[in-house]
């Protein structure tokens, strides 16, 4: 594999945003996701290759560590930030259709819930995984999910809730979605949830960490 | 000329008098010509003297004399109380009414002065003890709060100087009054210029000093015309009233002491030079200027106030008081049955003095007086013993012991006290004259006019002129009995001192709570007392004295160390600093903070005393605290705590909401919490016959709703809108509490849906709503609340910062209780940790987590990104306790949430973090918190010296709320706005950025 892409993957995994960022300590003074992505494009590496062979690899690695309990929310957040820095440069290629994405994914926190850190991590992992993510933000009502689904009829839907009190909203939202489009897959996530809960409300799956979820999705299509 | 006349004007804080003194055939005669009231005026929350009124009364008195045909009036002399002053401008106009010493602008000022000039240095120069109303502090406060008036000021004149100036037009400062200011050098008797320079006080406003016994000048022409007093000299007398009184002591021997006896007792000696040394400092003696170049070495202690207040109480009960009978009965009472320490703070201003005496006797395992005679005996004997205590301390400081005590002033007429004092001291007591102040005033005038040669000659004349009664020792008091009784003032013997079977355990009794706890020998006192709300403002360094406790019996380890510190801090020898004490034997402690916790912080705040008692309740998600407060003085009379019984439905707040979302759960939660609070209230009231007026409860919005029985469903999800954000008043009946009907129970309203009255109380406690500078309040409870604001606007937000600091989500985390590692430091490459309760560590609490992260980073075991170096999975701290990579990450999340929250609030206010001049950390969490580590780690991005630990602000605020009548808070609430951090777009960016540590931490000293 291209050394540049390898280096970029490490930057994503370890959350090295750009030249200035002082973290991780051992990468101090080196170029980060921002510079390396720019250089990869200048070196005419196709955007799809950058995405698949570098960004996804980096995201996968930190995701694996998260799954193993060796990386934590802050690691995910800083990796996501590095990912963001890389995506800025790749965005034009997605928009022009040059890069073929795996599909559409609608995401948001449920009505009444404002906690979006988990949702944002999932969004970045999905983006890095080659999905077109439509982020509806926080406190998203069932109608909003349904309306967005009309625009992206083949989309998958994911929603999160952090409060025991708001997770009940997931049932309402799932029902509303299934009512208009029974075939649409609805996934749920969030600290107080479980697979049993997902089954009970008629959702299509619960995933405790983003990595497992992305792997699952890739196989699903 | 066979008769000459002098006018003595004596201003007191309560009244003033104009007295005509005549010297005829080598004797002095007095006649009161005019008497008037003096009282404070209050304007804009400040307390002043009404100078114009006082001067008018003075003129009225002079006119009365001018209207008679008394001839040969030689002089006028003015004396007043000490320390207060007025400022005049260049045109000689008084700029404003003089502040009264009781004005609260000097609250907290002493500490600020001590930060610039150490206490000991000030004492060494001025010889004056530390009272917050010393002129020095008043002036420093004026510079601080009201510089403009000082800019316009040309000269400072003390009260008597001001009257002299209005009478004679001369700007001069009389020496004895100036000596009370703490601005005069006690040895060279000149202004202490260096002190002024160090404190940046204006030197040019100090007038020249005039010694007592000198003529100032003639009355101004317009005053001569107005009063018809012509050719009368205004004369500098001992312008401080006590200086005049001491001048009039008719002493004939060498080794005498004086007691100026009234509501207060001023007890001391006349010396040629000031006595300034370690002991005098420790014993709290002060050096004020006397007449004829002498020094007044004295101490201010309690006087007849206790008796006056007791008699007042009997009179209220419509009992006829016949003084002869009263004292006659007292004489018959068996001696030493009831002994109190008259200087105990419980006698300062109790609603019922008799009850205060009862309580004191009960507390100290003595019989309780019942008859009037018994009370009188108790009071007078105790005063006499206290006089002995003070005289013994004087004897410790001088070569020859005191041989006679002269009692002057109104109190000298109390013959029984005179006799008891003589008995206690073992020396004769000479009582009289009663009018010592006026006589001394006249004496100095006569010296100035050359009619009397000197003070010694004057004292002979006084002795001849006025009645004195001499009391001799009556042997009803044996030496052994005396020593036994006297010890009472140092140590109250513990009656019950049974030893525990297990030698390793010792017993600790805490007064005034009456709590007894068993602890392991060697336990730091800090670990025990912090549970009772004691704060350690300097973080356990032993330099602030904020955690002082009073030893009633027993002692802690290494008392020498404490004595040294007590001296430095100006504390009585019986105090110990809890933060550096270890318990080694059974001890009984009195925790003064429990009585004054309402004033525990330095910030200014006032309450209007009311009658009766109140109970303040902090209803926390996890813990309940209730305190019984005496509304007449703000003292805490008792504390009760318990666990919130709703914790059985889950420890976090959302689980309580869940439980309360259906009718049954709501009913159950309501019933449980109401019952629990009622239990606390009953415990507080147990066996106390007091009039409970009010119970004020504060708590978060969920607690508010569950207590009141409101539906919590709206609080279950965004936007958390609830219609029930109001203060709710209950009848005790409605709550099912068997208490008096007229007791008002109020649950104070939340600020907003997710910001409860606990935070409203915190705002009140921090007083940010009154301050023009920005103040921040950070409450690291289960929810981390952040409030930033000033009197214009207050923003608040809640973050998910709290749980990590309470031990949640931390592998070996626990709350700050026995067995928790509470602090960690490193030296010589090894870790040092402190475990609460001095036992094997079981886990780590928030402050320990913070310390260990700092220590590990500085020792290169964790990098500044928060990663454990070399991929280790855990880092050992002490015993079997360790922290993991995840723990550090949890800490980073919590820290980032606080910093980002604070940043967003400050951005919304369009200000900078540096504009926040004070950050208060609320919650018991603060006790062990190392503020340097907090700032080094970037948990708070403000300068360390701006951070203060404020303790349980919800409870402090709840106590303040006891004094409120209106619970609508419209004024405050219109300033307050809740900011939802999750809804803020910049939050996540700032949050991620702030998860990491600053490189500078590596170069900071460990």
PDB file of C-alpha atoms in Angstrom, chain B residues 409-537:
ATOM      1  CA  UNK B 409     -17.482  53.139  85.400  1.00  0.00           C
ATOM      2  CA  UNK B 410     -21.096  52.196  85.981  1.00  0.00           C
ATOM      3  CA  UNK B 411     -20.347  48.551  86.709  1.00  0.00           C
ATOM      4  CA  UNK B 412     -18.251  49.486  89.718  1.00  0.00           C
ATOM      5  CA  UNK B 413     -21.512  50.074  91.589  1.00  0.00           C
ATOM      6  CA  UNK B 414     -22.227  46.353  91.590  1.00  0.00           C
ATOM      7  CA  UNK B 415     -20.880  45.596  95.034  1.00  0.00           C
ATOM      8  CA  UNK B 416     -21.392  41.885  94.818  1.00  0.00           C
ATOM      9  CA  UNK B 417     -19.339  41.707  91.635  1.00  0.00           C
ATOM     10  CA  UNK B 418     -16.670  43.869  93.262  1.00  0.00           C
ATOM     11  CA  UNK B 419     -16.510  41.402  96.149  1.00  0.00           C
ATOM     12  CA  UNK B 420     -16.462  38.321  93.927  1.00  0.00           C
ATOM     13  CA  UNK B 421     -13.737  39.894  91.824  1.00  0.00           C
ATOM     14  CA  UNK B 422     -11.645  40.592  94.879  1.00  0.00           C
ATOM     15  CA  UNK B 423     -12.176  37.012  96.025  1.00  0.00           C
ATOM     16  CA  UNK B 424     -11.280  35.565  92.668  1.00  0.00           C
ATOM     17  CA  UNK B 425      -8.211  37.730  92.219  1.00  0.00           C
ATOM     18  CA  UNK B 426      -6.991  37.433  95.756  1.00  0.00           C
ATOM     19  CA  UNK B 427      -6.241  41.154  95.846  1.00  0.00           C
ATOM     20  CA  UNK B 428      -8.195  44.169  97.079  1.00  0.00           C
ATOM     21  CA  UNK B 429     -10.621  45.828  94.686  1.00  0.00           C
ATOM     22  CA  UNK B 430     -11.244  49.571  94.788  1.00  0.00           C
ATOM     23  CA  UNK B 431     -14.543  50.548  93.188  1.00  0.00           C
ATOM     24  CA  UNK B 432     -15.191  54.026  91.813  1.00  0.00           C
ATOM     25  CA  UNK B 433     -15.480  56.639  90.584  1.00  0.00           C
ATOM     26  CA  UNK B 434     -18.505  55.871  88.448  1.00  0.00           C
ATOM     27  CA  UNK B 435     -18.026  58.930  86.230  1.00  0.00           C
ATOM     28  CA  UNK B 436     -14.399  58.203  85.466  1.00  0.00           C
ATOM     29  CA  UNK B 437     -14.555  59.269  81.813  1.00  0.00           C
ATOM     30  CA  UNK B 438     -15.949  62.748  82.502  1.00  0.00           C
ATOM     31  CA  UNK B 439     -13.587  63.211  85.426  1.00  0.00           C
ATOM     32  CA  UNK B 440     -10.549  62.218  83.363  1.00  0.00           C
ATOM     33  CA  UNK B 441     -11.710  64.602  80.662  1.00  0.00           C
ATOM     34  CA  UNK B 442     -11.858  67.461  83.153  1.00  0.00           C
ATOM     35  CA  UNK B 443      -8.542  66.470  84.708  1.00  0.00           C
ATOM     36  CA  UNK B 444      -6.701  66.816  81.397  1.00  0.00           C
ATOM     37  CA  UNK B 445      -8.308  70.211  80.779  1.00  0.00           C
ATOM     38  CA  UNK B 446      -7.181  71.391  84.173  1.00  0.00           C
ATOM     39  CA  UNK B 447      -3.653  70.126  83.435  1.00  0.00           C
ATOM     40  CA  UNK B 448      -3.674  72.006  80.113  1.00  0.00           C
ATOM     41  CA  UNK B 449      -4.675  75.191  81.901  1.00  0.00           C
ATOM     42  CA  UNK B 450      -2.023  74.664  84.577  1.00  0.00           C
ATOM     43  CA  UNK B 451      -4.543  74.379  87.370  1.00  0.00           C
ATOM     44  CA  UNK B 452      -3.465  70.817  88.187  1.00  0.00           C
ATOM     45  CA  UNK B 453       0.211  69.940  87.775  1.00  0.00           C
ATOM     46  CA  UNK B 454       0.028  66.409  86.423  1.00  0.00           C
ATOM     47  CA  UNK B 455      -2.040  63.209  86.358  1.00  0.00           C
ATOM     48  CA  UNK B 456      -0.601  61.884  89.589  1.00  0.00           C
ATOM     49  CA  UNK B 457      -1.616  65.082  91.403  1.00  0.00           C
ATOM     50  CA  UNK B 458      -5.007  64.863  89.710  1.00  0.00           C
ATOM     51  CA  UNK B 459      -5.543  61.306  90.892  1.00  0.00           C
ATOM     52  CA  UNK B 460      -5.055  62.413  94.487  1.00  0.00           C
ATOM     53  CA  UNK B 461      -7.713  65.060  94.001  1.00  0.00           C
ATOM     54  CA  UNK B 462     -10.030  62.507  92.435  1.00  0.00           C
ATOM     55  CA  UNK B 463      -9.475  60.114  95.318  1.00  0.00           C
ATOM     56  CA  UNK B 464     -10.540  62.831  97.727  1.00  0.00           C
ATOM     57  CA  UNK B 465     -13.441  64.043  95.591  1.00  0.00           C
ATOM     58  CA  UNK B 466     -15.337  60.835  94.891  1.00  0.00           C
ATOM     59  CA  UNK B 467     -16.557  57.922  96.877  1.00  0.00           C
ATOM     60  CA  UNK B 468     -14.657  54.671  96.539  1.00  0.00           C
ATOM     61  CA  UNK B 469     -15.427  51.395  98.150  1.00  0.00           C
ATOM     62  CA  UNK B 470     -12.702  48.943  98.896  1.00  0.00           C
ATOM     63  CA  UNK B 471     -13.386  45.203  98.936  1.00  0.00           C
ATOM     64  CA  UNK B 472     -11.019  42.751 100.516  1.00  0.00           C
ATOM     65  CA  UNK B 473     -10.568  39.116  99.944  1.00  0.00           C
ATOM     66  CA  UNK B 474     -13.084  37.008 101.808  1.00  0.00           C
ATOM     67  CA  UNK B 475     -11.859  33.455 102.106  1.00  0.00           C
ATOM     68  CA  UNK B 476     -14.791  31.591 100.728  1.00  0.00           C
ATOM     69  CA  UNK B 477     -12.750  30.351  97.862  1.00  0.00           C
ATOM     70  CA  UNK B 478     -10.005  27.834  98.438  1.00  0.00           C
ATOM     71  CA  UNK B 479      -6.939  27.723  96.270  1.00  0.00           C
ATOM     72  CA  UNK B 480      -7.773  24.239  95.057  1.00  0.00           C
ATOM     73  CA  UNK B 481     -11.348  25.139  94.224  1.00  0.00           C
ATOM     74  CA  UNK B 482     -10.190  28.219  92.417  1.00  0.00           C
ATOM     75  CA  UNK B 483      -7.744  26.397  90.210  1.00  0.00           C
ATOM     76  CA  UNK B 484     -10.313  23.754  89.446  1.00  0.00           C
ATOM     77  CA  UNK B 485     -12.907  26.334  88.474  1.00  0.00           C
ATOM     78  CA  UNK B 486     -10.549  28.429  86.544  1.00  0.00           C
ATOM     79  CA  UNK B 487      -9.475  25.600  84.329  1.00  0.00           C
ATOM     80  CA  UNK B 488     -12.986  25.776  83.100  1.00  0.00           C
ATOM     81  CA  UNK B 489     -12.050  28.557  80.791  1.00  0.00           C
ATOM     82  CA  UNK B 490      -9.347  26.532  79.155  1.00  0.00           C
ATOM     83  CA  UNK B 491     -10.769  23.083  79.284  1.00  0.00           C
ATOM     84  CA  UNK B 492     -14.162  21.835  80.168  1.00  0.00           C
ATOM     85  CA  UNK B 493     -13.510  18.554  81.864  1.00  0.00           C
ATOM     86  CA  UNK B 494     -15.132  15.689  80.182  1.00  0.00           C
ATOM     87  CA  UNK B 495     -17.205  13.958  82.789  1.00  0.00           C
ATOM     88  CA  UNK B 496     -17.513  10.679  81.108  1.00  0.00           C
ATOM     89  CA  UNK B 497     -14.155   9.455  79.947  1.00  0.00           C
ATOM     90  CA  UNK B 498     -14.554   5.728  79.793  1.00  0.00           C
ATOM     91  CA  UNK B 499     -12.019   3.946  77.683  1.00  0.00           C
ATOM     92  CA  UNK B 500     -12.922   1.661  74.883  1.00  0.00           C
ATOM     93  CA  UNK B 501     -12.091  -1.975  75.070  1.00  0.00           C
ATOM     94  CA  UNK B 502     -10.167  -1.759  71.852  1.00  0.00           C
ATOM     95  CA  UNK B 503      -7.189   0.434  72.530  1.00  0.00           C
ATOM     96  CA  UNK B 504      -6.749   1.303  68.897  1.00  0.00           C
ATOM     97  CA  UNK B 505     -10.040   3.128  68.757  1.00  0.00           C
ATOM     98  CA  UNK B 506     -10.700   6.472  70.312  1.00  0.00           C
ATOM     99  CA  UNK B 507     -13.736   8.588  70.921  1.00  0.00           C
ATOM    100  CA  UNK B 508     -14.388  11.964  69.488  1.00  0.00           C
ATOM    101  CA  UNK B 509     -17.182  14.183  70.678  1.00  0.00           C
ATOM    102  CA  UNK B 510     -18.332  17.073  68.551  1.00  0.00           C
ATOM    103  CA  UNK B 511     -20.065  20.044  70.094  1.00  0.00           C
ATOM    104  CA  UNK B 512     -22.452  21.805  69.707  1.00  0.00           C
ATOM    105  CA  UNK B 513     -23.937  18.826  67.894  1.00  0.00           C
ATOM    106  CA  UNK B 514     -23.434  16.464  70.813  1.00  0.00           C
ATOM    107  CA  UNK B 515     -22.290  13.838  68.325  1.00  0.00           C
ATOM    108  CA  UNK B 516     -19.914  11.122  69.401  1.00  0.00           C
ATOM    109  CA  UNK B 517     -17.941   9.102  66.899  1.00  0.00           C
ATOM    110  CA  UNK B 518     -15.378   6.341  67.186  1.00  0.00           C
ATOM    111  CA  UNK B 519     -12.323   6.607  65.021  1.00  0.00           C
ATOM    112  CA  UNK B 520      -9.075   4.762  64.620  1.00  0.00           C
ATOM    113  CA  UNK B 521      -6.182   6.288  66.501  1.00  0.00           C
ATOM    114  CA  UNK B 522      -4.133   8.502  64.245  1.00  0.00           C
ATOM    115  CA  UNK B 523      -7.043   9.517  62.014  1.00  0.00           C
ATOM    116  CA  UNK B 524      -6.660  13.008  60.573  1.00  0.00           C
ATOM    117  CA  UNK B 525      -9.255  15.247  62.164  1.00  0.00           C
ATOM    118  CA  UNK B 526     -10.042  16.597  58.730  1.00  0.00           C
ATOM    119  CA  UNK B 527     -11.571  13.274  57.762  1.00  0.00           C
ATOM    120  CA  UNK B 528     -13.983  13.431  60.627  1.00  0.00           C
ATOM    121  CA  UNK B 529     -15.040  17.026  60.662  1.00  0.00           C
ATOM    122  CA  UNK B 530     -15.469  17.570  56.954  1.00  0.00           C
ATOM    123  CA  UNK B 531     -18.621  15.490  57.189  1.00  0.00           C
ATOM    124  CA  UNK B 532     -20.060  18.213  59.370  1.00  0.00           C
ATOM    125  CA  UNK B 533     -19.605  20.874  56.763  1.00  0.00           C
ATOM    126  CA  UNK B 534     -16.211  22.162  57.814  1.00  0.00           C
ATOM    127  CA  UNK B 535     -14.305  23.738  54.987  1.00  0.00           C
ATOM    128  CA  UNK B 536     -10.561  23.896  54.492  1.00  0.00           C
ATOM    129  CA  UNK B 537     -10.195  27.138  52.570  1.00  0.00           C
TER     130      UNK B 537
END
